[in-house]
Coordinates of C-alpha atoms in Angstrom, one line a residue:
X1 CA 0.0 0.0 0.0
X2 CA 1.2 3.3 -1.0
X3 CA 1.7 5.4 2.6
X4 CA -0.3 7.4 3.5
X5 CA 0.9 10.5 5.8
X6 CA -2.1 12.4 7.1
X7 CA -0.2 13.6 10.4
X8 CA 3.5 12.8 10.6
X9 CA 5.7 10.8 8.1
X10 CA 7.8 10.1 11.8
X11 CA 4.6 7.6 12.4
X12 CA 4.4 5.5 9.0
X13 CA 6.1 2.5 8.8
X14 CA 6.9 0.1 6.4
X15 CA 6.1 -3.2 8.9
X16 CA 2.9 -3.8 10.3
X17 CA 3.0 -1.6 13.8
X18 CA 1.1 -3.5 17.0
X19 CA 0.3 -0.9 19.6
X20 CA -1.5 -2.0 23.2
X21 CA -3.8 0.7 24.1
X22 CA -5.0 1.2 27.7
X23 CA -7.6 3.8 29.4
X24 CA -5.5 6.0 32.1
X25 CA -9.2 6.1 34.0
X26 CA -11.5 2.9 34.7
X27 CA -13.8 5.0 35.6
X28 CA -15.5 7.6 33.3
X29 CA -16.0 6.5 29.7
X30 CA -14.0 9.0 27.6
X31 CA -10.9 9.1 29.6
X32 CA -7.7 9.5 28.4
X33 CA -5.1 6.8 26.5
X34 CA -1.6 5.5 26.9
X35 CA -0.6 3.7 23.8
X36 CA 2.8 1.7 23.8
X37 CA 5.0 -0.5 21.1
X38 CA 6.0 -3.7 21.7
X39 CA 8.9 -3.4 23.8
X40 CA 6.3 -1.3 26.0
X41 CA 8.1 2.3 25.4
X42 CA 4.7 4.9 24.9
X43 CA 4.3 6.3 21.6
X44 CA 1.0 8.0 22.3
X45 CA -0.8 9.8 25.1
X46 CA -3.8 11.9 25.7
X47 CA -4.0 13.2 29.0
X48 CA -7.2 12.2 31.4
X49 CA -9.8 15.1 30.8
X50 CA -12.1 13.9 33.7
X51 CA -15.8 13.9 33.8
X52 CA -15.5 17.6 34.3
X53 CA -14.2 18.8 30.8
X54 CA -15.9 15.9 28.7
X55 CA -18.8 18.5 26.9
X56 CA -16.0 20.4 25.9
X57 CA -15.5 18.1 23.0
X58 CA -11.9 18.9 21.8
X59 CA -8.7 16.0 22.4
X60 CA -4.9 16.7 22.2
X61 CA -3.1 13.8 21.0
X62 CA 0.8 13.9 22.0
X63 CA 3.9 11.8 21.5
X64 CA 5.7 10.2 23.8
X65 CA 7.7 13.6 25.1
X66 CA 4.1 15.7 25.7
X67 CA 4.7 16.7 22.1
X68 CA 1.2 17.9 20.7
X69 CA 0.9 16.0 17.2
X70 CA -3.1 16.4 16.4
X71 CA -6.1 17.8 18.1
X72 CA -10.0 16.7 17.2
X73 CA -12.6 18.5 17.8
X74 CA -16.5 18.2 17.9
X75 CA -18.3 19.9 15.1
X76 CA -21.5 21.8 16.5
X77 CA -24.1 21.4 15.1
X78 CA -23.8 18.2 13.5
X79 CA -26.4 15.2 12.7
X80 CA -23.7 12.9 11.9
X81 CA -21.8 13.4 15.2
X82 CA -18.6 14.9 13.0
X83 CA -15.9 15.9 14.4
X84 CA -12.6 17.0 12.7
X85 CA -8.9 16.8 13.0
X86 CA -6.4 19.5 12.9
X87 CA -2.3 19.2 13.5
X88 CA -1.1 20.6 16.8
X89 CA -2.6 21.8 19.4
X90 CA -5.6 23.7 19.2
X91 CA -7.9 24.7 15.9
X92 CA -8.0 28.8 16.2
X93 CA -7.0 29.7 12.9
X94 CA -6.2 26.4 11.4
X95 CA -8.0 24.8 8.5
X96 CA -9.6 20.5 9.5
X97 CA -7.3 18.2 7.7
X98 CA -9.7 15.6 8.1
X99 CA -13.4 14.8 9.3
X100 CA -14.8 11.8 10.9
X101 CA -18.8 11.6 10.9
X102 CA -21.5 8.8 10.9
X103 CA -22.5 7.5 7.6
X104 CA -25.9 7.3 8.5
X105 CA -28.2 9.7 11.3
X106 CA -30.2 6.8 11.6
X107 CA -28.7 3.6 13.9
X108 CA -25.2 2.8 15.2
X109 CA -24.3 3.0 11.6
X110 CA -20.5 2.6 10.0
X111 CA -18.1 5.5 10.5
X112 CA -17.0 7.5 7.4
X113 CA -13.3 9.6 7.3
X114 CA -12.8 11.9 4.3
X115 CA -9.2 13.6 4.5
X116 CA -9.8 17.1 3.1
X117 CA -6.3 17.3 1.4
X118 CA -6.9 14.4 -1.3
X119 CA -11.2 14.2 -1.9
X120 CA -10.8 10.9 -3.1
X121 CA -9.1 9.5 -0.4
X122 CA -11.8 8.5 2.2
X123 CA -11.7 5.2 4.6
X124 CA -15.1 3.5 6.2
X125 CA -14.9 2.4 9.8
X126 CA -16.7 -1.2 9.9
X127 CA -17.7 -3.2 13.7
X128 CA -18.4 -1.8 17.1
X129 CA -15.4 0.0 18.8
X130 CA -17.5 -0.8 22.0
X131 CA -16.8 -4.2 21.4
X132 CA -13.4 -3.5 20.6
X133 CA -13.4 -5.3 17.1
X134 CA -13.8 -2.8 14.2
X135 CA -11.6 -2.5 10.8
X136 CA -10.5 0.9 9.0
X137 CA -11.0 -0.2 5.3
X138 CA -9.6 2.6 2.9
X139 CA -11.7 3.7 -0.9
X140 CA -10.7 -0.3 -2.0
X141 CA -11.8 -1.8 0.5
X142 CA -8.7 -2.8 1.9
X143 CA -8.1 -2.7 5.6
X144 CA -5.2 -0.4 6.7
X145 CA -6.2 -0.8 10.5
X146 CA -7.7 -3.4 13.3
X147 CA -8.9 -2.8 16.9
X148 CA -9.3 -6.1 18.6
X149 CA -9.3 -7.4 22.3
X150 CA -6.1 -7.6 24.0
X151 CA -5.0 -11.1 24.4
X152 CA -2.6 -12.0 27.3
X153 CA 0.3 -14.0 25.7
X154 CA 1.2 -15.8 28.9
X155 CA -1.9 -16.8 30.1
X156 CA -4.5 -17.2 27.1
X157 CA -6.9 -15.2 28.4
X158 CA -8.4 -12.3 27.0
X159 CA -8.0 -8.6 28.8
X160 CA -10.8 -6.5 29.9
X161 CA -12.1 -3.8 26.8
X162 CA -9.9 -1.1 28.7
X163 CA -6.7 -2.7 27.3
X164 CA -7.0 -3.8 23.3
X165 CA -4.9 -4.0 20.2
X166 CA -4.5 -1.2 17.6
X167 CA -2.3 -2.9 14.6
X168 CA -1.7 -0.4 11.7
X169 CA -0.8 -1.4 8.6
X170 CA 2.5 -0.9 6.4
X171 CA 2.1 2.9 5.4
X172 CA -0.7 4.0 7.2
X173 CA 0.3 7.6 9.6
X174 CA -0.1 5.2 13.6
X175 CA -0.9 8.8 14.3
X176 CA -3.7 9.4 12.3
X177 CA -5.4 5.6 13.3
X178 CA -5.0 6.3 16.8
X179 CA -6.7 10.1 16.7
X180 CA -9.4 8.0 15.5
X181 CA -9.4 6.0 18.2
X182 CA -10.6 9.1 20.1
X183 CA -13.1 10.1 17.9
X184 CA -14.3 6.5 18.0
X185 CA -14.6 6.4 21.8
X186 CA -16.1 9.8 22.1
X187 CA -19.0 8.7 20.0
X188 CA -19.3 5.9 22.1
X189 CA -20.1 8.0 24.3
X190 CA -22.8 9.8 23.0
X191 CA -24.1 6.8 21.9
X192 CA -24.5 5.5 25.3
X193 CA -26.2 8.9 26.6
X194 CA -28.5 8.6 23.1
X195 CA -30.3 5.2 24.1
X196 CA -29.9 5.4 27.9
X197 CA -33.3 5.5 29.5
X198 CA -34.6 6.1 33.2
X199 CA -37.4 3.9 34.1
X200 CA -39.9 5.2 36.9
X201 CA -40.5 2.2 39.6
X202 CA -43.7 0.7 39.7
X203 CA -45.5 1.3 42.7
X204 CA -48.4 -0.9 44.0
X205 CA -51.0 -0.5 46.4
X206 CA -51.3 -4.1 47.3
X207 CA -47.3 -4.4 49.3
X208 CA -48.3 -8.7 49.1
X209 CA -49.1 -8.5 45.6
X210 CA -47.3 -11.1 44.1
X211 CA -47.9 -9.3 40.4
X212 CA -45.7 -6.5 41.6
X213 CA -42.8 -8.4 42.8
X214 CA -39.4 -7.9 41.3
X215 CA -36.9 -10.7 41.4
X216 CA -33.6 -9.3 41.6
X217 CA -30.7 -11.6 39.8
X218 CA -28.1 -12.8 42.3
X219 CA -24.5 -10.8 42.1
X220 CA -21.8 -12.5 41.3
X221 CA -18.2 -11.5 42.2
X222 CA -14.8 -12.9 41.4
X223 CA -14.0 -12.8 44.8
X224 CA -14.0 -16.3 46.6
X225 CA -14.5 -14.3 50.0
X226 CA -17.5 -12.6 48.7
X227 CA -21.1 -13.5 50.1
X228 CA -24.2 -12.1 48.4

């Protein structure tokens, strides 16, 4: 595949590049990334933004060194929950050199990316990122990147979805694949907040009623100790 430098040239390679990708928080959904080569050195980072700066819609991806290489940025108002990409930090004064949207308003649809430098160079995001298994498939259809589940070498077993693979293909910018990895979990997010509903109890006036009773499913924990 001819590369393909959308970012940085220092970020295309001309081997297949494995990065392991891990959430710095466990906690809120949209929290920043580590993402680190083989031998475990980073080559990525986007700093935690919190649950207090999450609306603000705008990410700084950075190397290694703090180095700000790309910042995305929510499009308001947009039906197709675009966002777009410009280098460095910050967009004041910049023009997008690329967009990321929904192909389609309606459902969890695919996820299109059109780089505004080349028109006919465009790439379709195919799976479910919150699954952690989704392919970037350039204009032919021919995949130039993979998120899967992270698979423990040692022990067989497969990691939980805040660790996962990102493998990038020879010539595609690692840069570029893994600012769409943010654009991919912010939408995620608003996908989550788009079908999340709040049921009102239901309240009887019989308290025996055996219509009204709820059966709750037991919890289960992995710990041994643990005694529901």
């Amino acid at each position: 595949m001819k590369s393909k430098v959308v970012v940085e040239d220092t970020f295309v390679h001309s081997e297949e590049t494995n990065l392991t990708v891990r959430k710095t928080s466990l906690f809120f959904t949209g929290d920043g990334f580590t993402a680190y080569d083989c031998k475990g050195q980073i080559v990525f980072r986007v700093d935690t933004y919190g649950p207090d700066s999450r609306d603000l819609g705008e990410l700084v991806l950075m190397d290694a060194t703090g180095r700000c290489l790309l910042t995305v940025r929510r499009k308001r108002p947009s039906l197709h929950n675009r966002w777009e990409g410009y280098l460095g930090e910050g967009e004041e004064g910049k023009k997008p050199i690329f967009s990321v949207r929904r192909s389609s308003i309606i459902g969890r649809s695919n996820v299109t990316v059109e780089v505004y430098s080349n028109p006919t160079e465009e790439y379709q995001i195919e799976g479910s990122f919150a699954q952690r298994n989704c392919t970037f498939f350039n204009a032919d259809k021919v995949s130039v990147a993979e998120i899967r589940r992270k698979v423990d070498a040692c022990a067989h077993v497969v990691l939980g979805k805040d660790v996962f693979s990102l493998s990038i293909k020879p010539g595609f910018d690692s840069a570029f694949a893994m600012g769409l990895v943010l654009v991919l979990d912010q939408i995620q997010v608003d996908d989550f907040s788009d079908n999340r509903v709040d049921a009102d109890p239901i309240i009887s006036d019989d308290s025996n009623s055996s219509d009204n009773r709820v059966d709750s499913d037991p919890i289960i924990s992995d710990d041994p100790n643990f005694s529901s």
